[in-house]
Structure formats: C-alpha cells, structure tokens
PDB file of C-alpha atoms in Angstrom:
ATOM      1  CA  THR W   1       0.000   0.000   0.000  1.00  0.00           C
ATOM      2  CA  ALA W   2       1.054   3.589  -0.533  1.00  0.00           C
ATOM      3  CA  THR W   3      -0.570   6.896   0.359  1.00  0.00           C
ATOM      4  CA  VAL W   4       0.275  10.570   0.199  1.00  0.00           C
ATOM      5  CA  ARG W   5      -1.515  13.181   2.276  1.00  0.00           C
ATOM      6  CA  HIS W   6      -1.120  16.875   1.487  1.00  0.00           C
ATOM      7  CA  ALA W   7      -2.609  18.946   4.302  1.00  0.00           C
ATOM      8  CA  GLY W   8      -2.830  22.635   5.028  1.00  0.00           C
ATOM      9  CA  SER W   9      -3.433  24.510   8.248  1.00  0.00           C
ATOM     10  CA  SER W  10      -3.925  28.190   8.972  1.00  0.00           C
ATOM     11  CA  ARG W  11      -2.144  27.654  12.301  1.00  0.00           C
ATOM     12  CA  PHE W  12       1.246  27.805  10.578  1.00  0.00           C
ATOM     13  CA  GLY W  13       3.256  30.675   9.157  1.00  0.00           C
ATOM     14  CA  ASP W  14       2.835  32.037   5.657  1.00  0.00           C
ATOM     15  CA  ASN W  15       5.920  30.157   4.424  1.00  0.00           C
ATOM     16  CA  HIS W  16       4.810  26.683   5.611  1.00  0.00           C
ATOM     17  CA  LYS W  17       1.007  26.331   5.705  1.00  0.00           C
ATOM     18  CA  TRP W  18       1.131  23.058   3.712  1.00  0.00           C
ATOM     19  CA  GLY W  19       2.788  19.739   4.519  1.00  0.00           C
ATOM     20  CA  THR W  20       3.145  16.527   2.511  1.00  0.00           C
ATOM     21  CA  PHE W  21       3.030  13.221   4.395  1.00  0.00           C
ATOM     22  CA  PRO W  22       3.731   9.987   2.450  1.00  0.00           C
ATOM     23  CA  SER W  23       3.556   6.377   3.617  1.00  0.00           C
ATOM     24  CA  VAL W  24       4.301   2.977   2.118  1.00  0.00           C
ATOM     25  CA  SER W  25       4.067  -0.566   3.443  1.00  0.00           C
ATOM     26  CA  LEU W  26       4.565  -4.052   2.067  1.00  0.00           C
ATOM     27  CA  ALA W  27       4.393  -7.628   3.280  1.00  0.00           C
ATOM     28  CA  TRP W  28       5.610 -10.971   1.952  1.00  0.00           C
ATOM     29  CA  SER W  29       3.926 -14.126   3.193  1.00  0.00           C
ATOM     30  CA  LEU W  30       6.891 -16.479   3.015  1.00  0.00           C
ATOM     31  CA  SER W  31       4.887 -19.451   4.276  1.00  0.00           C
ATOM     32  CA  ASP W  32       2.742 -19.327   1.087  1.00  0.00           C
ATOM     33  CA  GLU W  33       5.767 -19.769  -1.202  1.00  0.00           C
ATOM     34  CA  ALA W  34       6.525 -23.060  -2.928  1.00  0.00           C
ATOM     35  CA  PHE W  35      10.020 -23.284  -1.403  1.00  0.00           C
ATOM     36  CA  MET W  36       8.425 -23.334   2.092  1.00  0.00           C
ATOM     37  CA  GLN W  37       6.029 -26.281   1.491  1.00  0.00           C
ATOM     38  CA  GLY W  38       8.266 -28.691   3.415  1.00  0.00           C
ATOM     39  CA  THR W  39       7.563 -26.734   6.608  1.00  0.00           C
ATOM     40  CA  SER W  40       3.748 -26.868   6.405  1.00  0.00           C
ATOM     41  CA  GLY W  41       3.526 -29.550   9.129  1.00  0.00           C
ATOM     42  CA  TRP W  42       4.786 -27.201  11.835  1.00  0.00           C
ATOM     43  CA  LEU W  43       5.001 -23.685  10.308  1.00  0.00           C
ATOM     44  CA  ASN W  44       1.587 -22.121   9.681  1.00  0.00           C
ATOM     45  CA  ASN W  45       2.558 -18.526   9.096  1.00  0.00           C
ATOM     46  CA  LEU W  46       5.757 -16.687   8.332  1.00  0.00           C
ATOM     47  CA  LYS W  47       5.366 -13.125   7.095  1.00  0.00           C
ATOM     48  CA  LEU W  48       8.005 -10.453   6.564  1.00  0.00           C
ATOM     49  CA  ARG W  49       6.691  -6.875   6.562  1.00  0.00           C
ATOM     50  CA  ALA W  50       8.028  -3.354   6.401  1.00  0.00           C
ATOM     51  CA  GLY W  51       6.504   0.096   6.546  1.00  0.00           C
ATOM     52  CA  TYR W  52       7.595   3.706   6.399  1.00  0.00           C
ATOM     53  CA  GLY W  53       5.478   6.787   6.911  1.00  0.00           C
ATOM     54  CA  VAL W  54       5.512  10.450   7.817  1.00  0.00           C
ATOM     55  CA  THR W  55       2.805  12.126   9.888  1.00  0.00           C
ATOM     56  CA  GLY W  56       2.271  15.806  10.621  1.00  0.00           C
ATOM     57  CA  ASN W  57       1.292  17.296  13.952  1.00  0.00           C
ATOM     58  CA  GLN W  58      -0.447  20.570  14.755  1.00  0.00           C
ATOM     59  CA  ASN W  59      -1.778  19.602  18.209  1.00  0.00           C
ATOM     60  CA  GLY W  60      -1.205  22.098  20.948  1.00  0.00           C
ATOM     61  CA  ILE W  61      -0.997  25.102  18.649  1.00  0.00           C
ATOM     62  CA  GLU W  62      -3.644  27.700  19.229  1.00  0.00           C
ATOM     63  CA  PRO W  63      -4.884  29.650  16.221  1.00  0.00           C
ATOM     64  CA  TYR W  64      -2.907  32.745  15.188  1.00  0.00           C
ATOM     65  CA  LYS W  65       0.363  31.723  16.912  1.00  0.00           C
ATOM     66  CA  SER W  66       2.354  32.667  13.806  1.00  0.00           C
ATOM     67  CA  LEU W  67       0.795  36.142  13.517  1.00  0.00           C
ATOM     68  CA  ALA W  68       1.413  39.489  15.217  1.00  0.00           C
ATOM     69  CA  ILE W  69      -1.329  40.148  17.754  1.00  0.00           C
ATOM     70  CA  LEU W  70      -2.155  43.458  19.433  1.00  0.00           C
ATOM     71  CA  SER W  71      -3.201  43.768  23.062  1.00  0.00           C
ATOM     72  CA  ALA W  72      -4.638  46.661  25.086  1.00  0.00           C
ATOM     73  CA  ASP W  73      -1.804  46.370  27.587  1.00  0.00           C
ATOM     74  CA  GLY W  74      -0.017  49.598  26.696  1.00  0.00           C
ATOM     75  CA  ALA W  75       0.170  52.719  28.794  1.00  0.00           C
ATOM     76  CA  SER W  76      -2.965  54.793  29.336  1.00  0.00           C
ATOM     77  CA  TYR W  77      -3.209  58.162  27.629  1.00  0.00           C
ATOM     78  CA  TYR W  78      -5.596  61.095  27.824  1.00  0.00           C
ATOM     79  CA  ASP W  79      -7.684  61.749  24.692  1.00  0.00           C
ATOM     80  CA  ALA W  80      -8.311  65.495  24.767  1.00  0.00           C
ATOM     81  CA  THR W  81     -10.953  65.320  22.006  1.00  0.00           C
ATOM     82  CA  THR W  82     -13.233  63.057  24.079  1.00  0.00           C
ATOM     83  CA  GLY W  83     -11.979  64.007  27.514  1.00  0.00           C
ATOM     84  CA  THR W  84     -11.373  60.349  28.488  1.00  0.00           C
ATOM     85  CA  TRP W  85      -8.458  58.124  29.405  1.00  0.00           C
ATOM     86  CA  LYS W  86      -7.779  55.328  26.922  1.00  0.00           C
ATOM     87  CA  LYS W  87      -5.520  52.304  26.768  1.00  0.00           C
ATOM     88  CA  SER W  88      -2.930  52.156  24.034  1.00  0.00           C
ATOM     89  CA  TYR W  89      -2.339  48.976  22.041  1.00  0.00           C
ATOM     90  CA  VAL W  90       0.977  47.169  21.855  1.00  0.00           C
ATOM     91  CA  GLN W  91       2.148  44.165  19.884  1.00  0.00           C
ATOM     92  CA  ALA W  92       1.660  41.230  22.262  1.00  0.00           C
ATOM     93  CA  GLN W  93       3.033  38.465  20.040  1.00  0.00           C
ATOM     94  CA  ASN W  94       5.782  38.505  17.449  1.00  0.00           C
ATOM     95  CA  THR W  95       5.325  37.020  13.970  1.00  0.00           C
ATOM     96  CA  ASN W  96       6.803  33.714  12.888  1.00  0.00           C
ATOM     97  CA  PRO W  97       6.239  33.160   9.145  1.00  0.00           C
ATOM     98  CA  ASP W  98       8.440  30.042   9.344  1.00  0.00           C
ATOM     99  CA  LEU W  99       6.333  28.171  11.936  1.00  0.00           C
ATOM    100  CA  LYS W 100       5.694  24.769  10.333  1.00  0.00           C
ATOM    101  CA  TRP W 101       4.331  21.271  10.834  1.00  0.00           C
ATOM    102  CA  GLU W 102       6.020  19.030  13.346  1.00  0.00           C
ATOM    103  CA  SER W 103       6.727  15.846  11.356  1.00  0.00           C
ATOM    104  CA  THR W 104       7.397  12.294  12.501  1.00  0.00           C
ATOM    105  CA  ALA W 105       8.941   9.693  10.202  1.00  0.00           C
ATOM    106  CA  GLN W 106       8.837   6.040  11.279  1.00  0.00           C
ATOM    107  CA  LEU W 107      10.335   2.862   9.811  1.00  0.00           C
ATOM    108  CA  ASN W 108       9.127  -0.557  11.010  1.00  0.00           C
ATOM    109  CA  ILE W 109      10.468  -3.960   9.943  1.00  0.00           C
ATOM    110  CA  GLY W 110       8.787  -7.044  11.377  1.00  0.00           C
ATOM    111  CA  LEU W 111       8.471 -10.794  11.170  1.00  0.00           C
ATOM    112  CA  ASP W 112       5.198 -12.549  12.131  1.00  0.00           C
ATOM    113  CA  PHE W 113       5.109 -16.288  12.787  1.00  0.00           C
ATOM    114  CA  GLY W 114       2.676 -19.064  13.675  1.00  0.00           C
ATOM    115  CA  LEU W 115       3.768 -22.550  14.706  1.00  0.00           C
ATOM    116  CA  PHE W 116       2.118 -25.918  15.423  1.00  0.00           C
ATOM    117  CA  GLY W 117      -1.424 -25.114  14.294  1.00  0.00           C
ATOM    118  CA  ASN W 118      -0.947 -21.506  15.467  1.00  0.00           C
ATOM    119  CA  ARG W 119      -0.685 -22.645  19.087  1.00  0.00           C
ATOM    120  CA  ILE W 120       2.417 -20.470  19.213  1.00  0.00           C
ATOM    121  CA  THR W 121       2.287 -17.110  17.426  1.00  0.00           C
ATOM    122  CA  GLY W 122       4.356 -14.015  17.674  1.00  0.00           C
ATOM    123  CA  THR W 123       6.035 -10.989  16.219  1.00  0.00           C
ATOM    124  CA  ILE W 124       9.550  -9.616  16.213  1.00  0.00           C
ATOM    125  CA  GLU W 125       9.659  -5.973  15.159  1.00  0.00           C
ATOM    126  CA  GLY W 126      12.304  -3.271  14.974  1.00  0.00           C
ATOM    127  CA  TYR W 127      11.395   0.387  14.693  1.00  0.00           C
ATOM    128  CA  TYR W 128      13.072   3.749  14.282  1.00  0.00           C
ATOM    129  CA  LYS W 129      11.095   6.954  14.741  1.00  0.00           C
ATOM    130  CA  ARG W 130      12.373  10.509  14.275  1.00  0.00           C
ATOM    131  CA  THR W 131      10.384  13.658  15.029  1.00  0.00           C
ATOM    132  CA  ASN W 132      11.667  16.855  13.379  1.00  0.00           C
ATOM    133  CA  ASP W 133      10.726  20.480  13.946  1.00  0.00           C
ATOM    134  CA  LEU W 134       9.231  19.880  17.397  1.00  0.00           C
ATOM    135  CA  LEU W 135       6.618  22.519  18.234  1.00  0.00           C
ATOM    136  CA  TRP W 136       7.548  24.338  21.419  1.00  0.00           C
ATOM    137  CA  THR W 137       6.721  27.581  23.181  1.00  0.00           C
ATOM    138  CA  VAL W 138      10.114  29.130  23.860  1.00  0.00           C
ATOM    139  CA  PRO W 139      10.471  31.716  26.653  1.00  0.00           C
ATOM    140  CA  LEU W 140      11.980  35.003  25.467  1.00  0.00           C
ATOM    141  CA  PRO W 141      13.989  37.601  27.391  1.00  0.00           C
ATOM    142  CA  LYS W 142      11.894  40.465  28.751  1.00  0.00           C
ATOM    143  CA  GLU W 143      14.016  42.912  26.765  1.00  0.00           C
ATOM    144  CA  SER W 144      12.415  41.530  23.574  1.00  0.00           C
ATOM    145  CA  GLY W 145       9.046  42.887  24.634  1.00  0.00           C
ATOM    146  CA  TYR W 146       7.454  39.416  24.518  1.00  0.00           C
ATOM    147  CA  THR W 147       7.210  36.612  27.052  1.00  0.00           C
ATOM    148  CA  SER W 148       7.367  33.652  24.631  1.00  0.00           C
ATOM    149  CA  SER W 149       7.225  32.554  21.019  1.00  0.00           C
ATOM    150  CA  MET W 150       5.817  29.398  19.377  1.00  0.00           C
ATOM    151  CA  THR W 151       8.592  27.927  17.236  1.00  0.00           C
ATOM    152  CA  ASN W 152      10.049  24.724  15.789  1.00  0.00           C
ATOM    153  CA  VAL W 153      12.962  23.362  17.798  1.00  0.00           C
ATOM    154  CA  GLY W 154      14.922  20.153  17.995  1.00  0.00           C
ATOM    155  CA  VAL W 155      14.769  16.537  16.926  1.00  0.00           C
ATOM    156  CA  LEU W 156      13.615  13.529  18.939  1.00  0.00           C
ATOM    157  CA  ASP W 157      14.625   9.912  18.143  1.00  0.00           C
ATOM    158  CA  ASN W 158      12.988   6.722  19.413  1.00  0.00           C
ATOM    159  CA  LYS W 159      14.158   3.244  18.451  1.00  0.00           C
ATOM    160  CA  GLY W 160      13.794  -0.257  19.690  1.00  0.00           C
ATOM    161  CA  ILE W 161      12.922  -3.880  19.207  1.00  0.00           C
ATOM    162  CA  GLU W 162       9.627  -5.362  20.290  1.00  0.00           C
ATOM    163  CA  PHE W 163       8.930  -9.052  20.737  1.00  0.00           C
ATOM    164  CA  THR W 164       5.504 -10.590  21.331  1.00  0.00           C
ATOM    165  CA  LEU W 165       4.856 -14.291  21.982  1.00  0.00           C
ATOM    166  CA  ASN W 166       1.362 -15.790  22.337  1.00  0.00           C
ATOM    167  CA  THR W 167       0.688 -19.410  23.282  1.00  0.00           C
ATOM    168  CA  VAL W 168      -2.387 -21.590  23.579  1.00  0.00           C
ATOM    169  CA  ASN W 169      -1.436 -23.752  26.559  1.00  0.00           C
ATOM    170  CA  LEU W 170      -4.728 -25.651  26.884  1.00  0.00           C
ATOM    171  CA  ASN W 171      -7.630 -25.733  24.477  1.00  0.00           C
ATOM    172  CA  LEU W 172     -10.360 -27.917  25.953  1.00  0.00           C
ATOM    173  CA  ARG W 173     -14.051 -27.932  25.154  1.00  0.00           C
ATOM    174  CA  ASN W 174     -15.080 -25.756  28.139  1.00  0.00           C
ATOM    175  CA  PHE W 175     -11.725 -24.295  29.092  1.00  0.00           C
ATOM    176  CA  GLN W 176      -8.950 -22.422  27.296  1.00  0.00           C
ATOM    177  CA  TRP W 177      -5.707 -21.193  28.786  1.00  0.00           C
ATOM    178  CA  THR W 178      -3.594 -18.742  26.782  1.00  0.00           C
ATOM    179  CA  SER W 179      -0.474 -16.746  27.628  1.00  0.00           C
ATOM    180  CA  SER W 180       1.014 -13.628  26.121  1.00  0.00           C
ATOM    181  CA  PHE W 181       4.477 -12.196  26.628  1.00  0.00           C
ATOM    182  CA  ASN W 182       5.705  -8.822  25.347  1.00  0.00           C
TER     183      ASN W 182
END
C-alpha cells in the first residue's frame, strides 16, 4: 500500500502552511511460497513486513500563533478630544512566518510467525522513529518585549525492538488457557 496526504493549516506561518506526508508498506507471506512447502507440518505462518510513513502534527498550537497580535496592555493616555483616558495597544506576540508542521517519520520492519497449528504465534519488530521540527513555546527575554514565542525546535529519536509471543497452553471444550508475553 502507498498513500500521500497533502494537508494545510492556517495555524502555521505564511511560508509553511502546507505539509506533505507519504507512507508505504509491504508484506511478503513467506509461508505461502513453494520453497516453504516442506515446513507446512509445523510452520503455519511466516510473514516479513516493512513500513515507512511520515505524519504531521499541529496539536497544541492555538490559532494565530504565527501572527502578530495586538493587546490593550499599553500605557494609558488622555484623549483630549473626548476628555477620556484610553488604553494604548501594543504588539503582544511577534510574527513567525516560518512556523511549520512538526513531522514524525517512522520505519518498522517485522516478522510474524505461527507454529504448530498456530498454538504459538508471535512478532519480532524493529522500529526507528524521528520527530523533526518539534513545536515548542520558547520563553523570550523580557528585553524583547514578549514573554514567549511558538517555534520549531529540535529533533527527537525513538528506536527499539519489540517481541511478542502468544501461546495456547490448553484448548479444551469448556476451558482455554492462553499466555502472552511482550
């Protein structure tokens, strides 16, 4: 299978409102191949699979975080034409036209197996996941005139191997006992 998602969001800066997120996966059922027929007495399933995909994230971003916003937090001034005191407006948030999608790319490679009438089944899977352009509210020095700015920072990597083993220990007419180990 293969897909491509092209998504846009008004939460991001003018330079990066759109993101493209592809994915692809494939599987090969080795146990269905002619060269594996000699194992059919004990091997019920042997499947090799792989997948790669990129996802985009906009969670946690409030609308307008990439735009300049005014606030009535400025000093008060006297309007002589109306005879009233008024609040002045100041820029409360700086612009970030380069605010963009946080993206996560993940690669999985796995092997599924079933043995002895599928009384023993399991999976061995390796994965590598990298998140780029993490969305983060960064505190700014008071001298800047702002308290913080939403921006893209850093990279985060996750990787590992996962193993799952399932067994049917007893399979009686009125009673079944199974175990699972991860």
